Short mmCIF file of C-alpha atoms in Angstrom, two decimals:
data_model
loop_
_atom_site.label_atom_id
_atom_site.label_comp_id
_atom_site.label_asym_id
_atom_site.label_seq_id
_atom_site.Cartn_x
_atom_site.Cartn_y
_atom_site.Cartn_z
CA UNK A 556 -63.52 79.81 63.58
CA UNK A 557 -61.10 82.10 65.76
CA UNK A 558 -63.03 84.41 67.83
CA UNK A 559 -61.56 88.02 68.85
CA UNK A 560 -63.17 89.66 72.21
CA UNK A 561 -62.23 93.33 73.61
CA UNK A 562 -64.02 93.97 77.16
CA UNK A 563 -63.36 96.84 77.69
CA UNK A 564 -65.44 99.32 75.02
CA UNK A 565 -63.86 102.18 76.47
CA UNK A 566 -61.13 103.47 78.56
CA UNK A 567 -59.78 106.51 80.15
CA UNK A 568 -56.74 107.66 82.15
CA UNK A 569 -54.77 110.27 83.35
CA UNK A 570 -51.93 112.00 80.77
CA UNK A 571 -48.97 110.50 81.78
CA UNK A 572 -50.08 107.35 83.63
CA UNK A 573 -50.20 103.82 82.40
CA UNK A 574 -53.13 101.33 81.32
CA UNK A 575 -53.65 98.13 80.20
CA UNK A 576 -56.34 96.93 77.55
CA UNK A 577 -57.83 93.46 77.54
CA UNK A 578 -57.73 91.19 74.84
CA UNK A 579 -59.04 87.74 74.77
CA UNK A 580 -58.90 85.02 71.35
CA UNK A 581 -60.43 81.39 70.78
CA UNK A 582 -58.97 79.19 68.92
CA UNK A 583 -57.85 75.63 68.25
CA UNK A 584 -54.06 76.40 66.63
CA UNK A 585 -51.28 76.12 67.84
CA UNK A 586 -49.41 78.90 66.10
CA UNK A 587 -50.85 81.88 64.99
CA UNK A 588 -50.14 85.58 65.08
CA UNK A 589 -51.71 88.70 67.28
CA UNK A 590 -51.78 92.26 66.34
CA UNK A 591 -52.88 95.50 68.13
CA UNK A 592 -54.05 98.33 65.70
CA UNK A 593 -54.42 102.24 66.41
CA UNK A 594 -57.25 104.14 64.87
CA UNK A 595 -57.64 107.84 65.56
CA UNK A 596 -60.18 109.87 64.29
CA UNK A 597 -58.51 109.67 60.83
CA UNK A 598 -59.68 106.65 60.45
CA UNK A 599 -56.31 105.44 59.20
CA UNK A 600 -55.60 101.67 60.77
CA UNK A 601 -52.37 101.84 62.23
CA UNK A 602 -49.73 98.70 63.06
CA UNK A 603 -48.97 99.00 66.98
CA UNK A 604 -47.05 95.94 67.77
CA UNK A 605 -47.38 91.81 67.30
CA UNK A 606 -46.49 88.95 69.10
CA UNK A 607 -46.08 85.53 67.25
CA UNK A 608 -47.30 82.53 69.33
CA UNK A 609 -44.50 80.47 69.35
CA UNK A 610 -42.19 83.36 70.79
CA UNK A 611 -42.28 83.42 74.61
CA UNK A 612 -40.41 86.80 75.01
CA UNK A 613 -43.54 89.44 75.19
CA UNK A 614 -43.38 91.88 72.41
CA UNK A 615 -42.15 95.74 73.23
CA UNK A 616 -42.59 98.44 71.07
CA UNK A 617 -41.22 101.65 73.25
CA UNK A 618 -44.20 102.80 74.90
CA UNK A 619 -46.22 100.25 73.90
CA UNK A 620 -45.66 96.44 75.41
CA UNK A 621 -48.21 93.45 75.42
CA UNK A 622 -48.36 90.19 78.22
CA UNK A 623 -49.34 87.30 75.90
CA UNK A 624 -50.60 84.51 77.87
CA UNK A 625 -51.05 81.52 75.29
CA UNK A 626 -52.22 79.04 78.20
CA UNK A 627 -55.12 81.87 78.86
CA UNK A 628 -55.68 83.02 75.32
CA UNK A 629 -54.85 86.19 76.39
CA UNK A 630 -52.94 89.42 74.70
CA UNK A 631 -53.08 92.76 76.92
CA UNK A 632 -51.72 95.86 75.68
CA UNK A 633 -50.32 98.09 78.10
CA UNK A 634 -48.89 101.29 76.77
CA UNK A 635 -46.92 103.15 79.43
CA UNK A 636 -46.66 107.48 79.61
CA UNK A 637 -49.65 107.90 77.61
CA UNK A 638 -49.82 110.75 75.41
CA UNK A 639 -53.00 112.87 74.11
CA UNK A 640 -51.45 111.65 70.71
CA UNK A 641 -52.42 108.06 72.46
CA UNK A 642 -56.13 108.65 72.36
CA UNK A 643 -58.27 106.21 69.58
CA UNK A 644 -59.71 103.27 68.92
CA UNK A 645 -57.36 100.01 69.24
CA UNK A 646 -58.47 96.61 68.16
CA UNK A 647 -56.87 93.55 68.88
CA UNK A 648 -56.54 90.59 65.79
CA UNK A 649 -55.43 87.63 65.40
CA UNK A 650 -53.87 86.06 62.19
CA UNK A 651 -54.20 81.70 61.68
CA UNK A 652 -50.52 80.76 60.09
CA UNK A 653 -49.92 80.13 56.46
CA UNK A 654 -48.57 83.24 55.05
CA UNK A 655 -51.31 85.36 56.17
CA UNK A 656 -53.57 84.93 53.23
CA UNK A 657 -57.09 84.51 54.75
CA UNK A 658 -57.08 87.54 56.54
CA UNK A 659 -56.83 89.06 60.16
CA UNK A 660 -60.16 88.88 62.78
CA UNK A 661 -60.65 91.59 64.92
CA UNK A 662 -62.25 92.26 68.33
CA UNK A 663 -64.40 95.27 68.34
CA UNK A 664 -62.24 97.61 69.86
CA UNK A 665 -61.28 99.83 73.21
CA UNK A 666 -61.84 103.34 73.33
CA UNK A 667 -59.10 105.16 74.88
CA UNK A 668 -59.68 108.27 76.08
CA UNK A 669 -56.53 110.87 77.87
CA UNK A 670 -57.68 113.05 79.91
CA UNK A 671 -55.14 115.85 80.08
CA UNK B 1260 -44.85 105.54 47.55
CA UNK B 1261 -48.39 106.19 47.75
CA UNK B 1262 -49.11 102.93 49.64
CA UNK B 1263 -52.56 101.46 49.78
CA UNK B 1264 -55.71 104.36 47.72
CA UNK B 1265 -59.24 103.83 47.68
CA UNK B 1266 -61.54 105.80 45.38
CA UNK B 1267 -63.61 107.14 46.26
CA UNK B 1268 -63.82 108.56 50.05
CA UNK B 1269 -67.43 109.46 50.66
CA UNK B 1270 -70.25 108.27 48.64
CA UNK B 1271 -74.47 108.22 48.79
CA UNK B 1272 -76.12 105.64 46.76
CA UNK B 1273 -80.12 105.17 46.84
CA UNK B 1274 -81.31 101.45 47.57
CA UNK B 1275 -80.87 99.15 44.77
CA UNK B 1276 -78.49 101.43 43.08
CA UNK B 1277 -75.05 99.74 42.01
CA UNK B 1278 -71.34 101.11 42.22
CA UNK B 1279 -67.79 99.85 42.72
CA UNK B 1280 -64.89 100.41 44.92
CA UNK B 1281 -61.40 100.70 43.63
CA UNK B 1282 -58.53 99.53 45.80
CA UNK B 1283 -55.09 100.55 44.33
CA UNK B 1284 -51.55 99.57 46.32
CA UNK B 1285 -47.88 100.31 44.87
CA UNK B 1286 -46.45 97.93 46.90
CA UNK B 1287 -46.27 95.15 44.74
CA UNK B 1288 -48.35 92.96 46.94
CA UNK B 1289 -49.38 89.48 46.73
CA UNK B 1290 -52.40 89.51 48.77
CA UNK B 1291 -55.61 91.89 49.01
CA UNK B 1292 -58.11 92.30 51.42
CA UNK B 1293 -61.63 94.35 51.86
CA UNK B 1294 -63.17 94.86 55.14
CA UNK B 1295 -66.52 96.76 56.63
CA UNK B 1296 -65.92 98.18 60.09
CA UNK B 1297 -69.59 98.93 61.59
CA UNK B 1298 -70.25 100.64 64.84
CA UNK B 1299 -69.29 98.59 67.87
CA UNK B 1300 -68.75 95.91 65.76
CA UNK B 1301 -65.11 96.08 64.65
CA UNK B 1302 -63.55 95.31 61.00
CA UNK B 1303 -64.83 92.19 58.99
CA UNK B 1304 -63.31 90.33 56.18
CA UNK B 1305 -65.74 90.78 53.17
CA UNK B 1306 -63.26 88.80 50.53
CA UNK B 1307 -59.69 88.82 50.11
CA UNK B 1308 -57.12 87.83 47.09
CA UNK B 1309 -54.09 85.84 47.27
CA UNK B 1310 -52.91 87.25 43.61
CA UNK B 1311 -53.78 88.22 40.37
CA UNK B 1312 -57.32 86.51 39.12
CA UNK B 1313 -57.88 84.88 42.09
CA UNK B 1314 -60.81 85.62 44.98
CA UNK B 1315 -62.05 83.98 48.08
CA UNK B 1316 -65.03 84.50 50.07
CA UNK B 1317 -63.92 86.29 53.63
CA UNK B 1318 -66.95 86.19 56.78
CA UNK B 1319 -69.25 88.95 55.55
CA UNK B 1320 -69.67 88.43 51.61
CA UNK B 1321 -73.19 88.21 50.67
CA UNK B 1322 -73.97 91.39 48.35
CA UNK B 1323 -70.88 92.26 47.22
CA UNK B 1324 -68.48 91.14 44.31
CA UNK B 1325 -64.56 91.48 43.76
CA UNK B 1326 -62.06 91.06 40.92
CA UNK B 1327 -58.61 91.45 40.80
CA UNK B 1328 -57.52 91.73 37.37
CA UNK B 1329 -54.18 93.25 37.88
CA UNK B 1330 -52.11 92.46 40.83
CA UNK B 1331 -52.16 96.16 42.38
CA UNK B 1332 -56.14 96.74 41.79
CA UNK B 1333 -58.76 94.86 43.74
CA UNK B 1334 -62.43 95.80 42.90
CA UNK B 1335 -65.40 95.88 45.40
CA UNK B 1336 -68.78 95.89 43.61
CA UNK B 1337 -72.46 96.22 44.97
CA UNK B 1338 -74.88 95.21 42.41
CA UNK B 1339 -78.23 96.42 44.36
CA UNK B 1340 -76.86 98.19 47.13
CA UNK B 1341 -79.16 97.79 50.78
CA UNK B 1342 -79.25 100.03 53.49
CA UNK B 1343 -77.47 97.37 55.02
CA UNK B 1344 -74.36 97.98 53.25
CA UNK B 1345 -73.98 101.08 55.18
CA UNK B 1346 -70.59 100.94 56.25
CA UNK B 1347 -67.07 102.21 56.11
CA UNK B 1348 -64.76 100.02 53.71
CA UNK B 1349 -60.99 99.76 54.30
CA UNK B 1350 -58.76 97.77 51.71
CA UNK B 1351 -55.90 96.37 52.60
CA UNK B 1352 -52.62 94.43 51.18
CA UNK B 1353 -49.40 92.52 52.30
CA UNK B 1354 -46.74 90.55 50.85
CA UNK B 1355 -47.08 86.60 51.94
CA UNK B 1356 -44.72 85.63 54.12
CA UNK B 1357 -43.55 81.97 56.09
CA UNK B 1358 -46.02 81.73 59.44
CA UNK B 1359 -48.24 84.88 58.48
CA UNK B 1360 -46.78 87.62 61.01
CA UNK B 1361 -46.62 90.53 58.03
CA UNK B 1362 -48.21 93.57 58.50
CA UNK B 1363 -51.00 94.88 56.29
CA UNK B 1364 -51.19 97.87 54.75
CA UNK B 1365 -54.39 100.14 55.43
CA UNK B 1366 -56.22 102.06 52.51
CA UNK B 1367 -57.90 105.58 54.25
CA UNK B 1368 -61.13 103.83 54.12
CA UNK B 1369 -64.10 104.48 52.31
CA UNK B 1370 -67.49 105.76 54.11
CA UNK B 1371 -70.83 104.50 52.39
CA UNK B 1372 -74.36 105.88 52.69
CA UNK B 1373 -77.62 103.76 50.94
CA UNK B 1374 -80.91 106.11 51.98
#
């Protein structure tokens, strides 16, 4: 079974500046997908970016960009100007191929705080 | 489009007591999921449907029941609910795609009490 882990439970930084949050995934394929979600206190799960596995080219969604190191197992968000709007919970998950029908696992999530 | 609903939002249910979650998406999508999201434990796959009439056991399924009789419902049951079914539930659906990479689509989430 894939495994999911987040290291960081929570995370804080300056309005403005940039950080990173660690993501780290077990498993045995060789293709697969990875997601970062947003939760605010809505409690709404919201798509960030993904990165397939077979695409070298790291994923970039304006602010937001990810380094995916398959050799490592390793998928770091790093979203750049942060925002108060920025602060939440993000989780990192990973998908096995096949059309996406067994479902995503998640890590247990970063806590990003913005201090203003 | 209303997207992915779950009824209903809050709820308090006394040990052993039974009730069911309704999951409704206009989206026309193939595939259903439910998850529990725990403190400091992240969101887990409870069971999930790849269409109408069909179900498959997810990582966290003991307790609970689903059916998906029509393709935009999916149906979470707890026959004698446990304290340990305190949770919040989110739904979710997506279309099947080649390689998996599609998005799913978040219900608000329902939060659970058993006392």
């Amino acid at each position: 079974a894939q495994t999911v882990t987040q290291s960081q439970p929570e995370m804080s930084v300056q309005e403005a500046e940039t950080v990173t949050l660690s993501c780290t995934y077990d498993t045995s394929e060789s293709d697969y997908y990875l997601f970062w979600y947003k939760q605010p206190p809505s409690r709404q799960m919201i798509l960030v970016i993904r990165q397939e596995a077979y695409k070298q080219q790291n994923a970039t969604e304006n602010r937001f960009s990810v380094n995916f190191q398959k050799a490592a197992k390793s998928f770091s968000l790093k979203i750049s100007d942060s925002q108060l709007g920025d602060a939440a919970m993000y989780f990192c998950a990973y998908r096995s191929p096949g059309g996406g029908a067994d479902g995503l696992t998640f890590g247990k999530g970063t806590h990003l705080i913005i201090q203003p | 489009n209303a997207g992915v609903t779950q009824t209903p939002k809050f709820r308090v249910l006394k040990t052993g007591q039974s009730m069911t979650l309704l999951c409704a998406q206009d989206m026309n999508h193939e595939y259903m999921y439910w998850y529990r999201q725990d403190p400091g434990m992240g969101l887990r796959l409870i069971h999930y449907s790849v269409g109408e009439g069909t179900t498959a056991k997810g990582e966290v399924p003991d307790g609970y029941n689903v059916s998906r009789l029509k393709k935009q419902n999916f149906l979470l049951g707890l026959e004698s609910a446990a304290p340990s079914q305190t949770s919040v539930y989110f739904c979710a659906s997506t279309h099947p795609i080649a390689g998996g990479g599609n998005e799913q689509y978040f219900g608000p989430g329902t939060r659970l009490t058993v006392t």
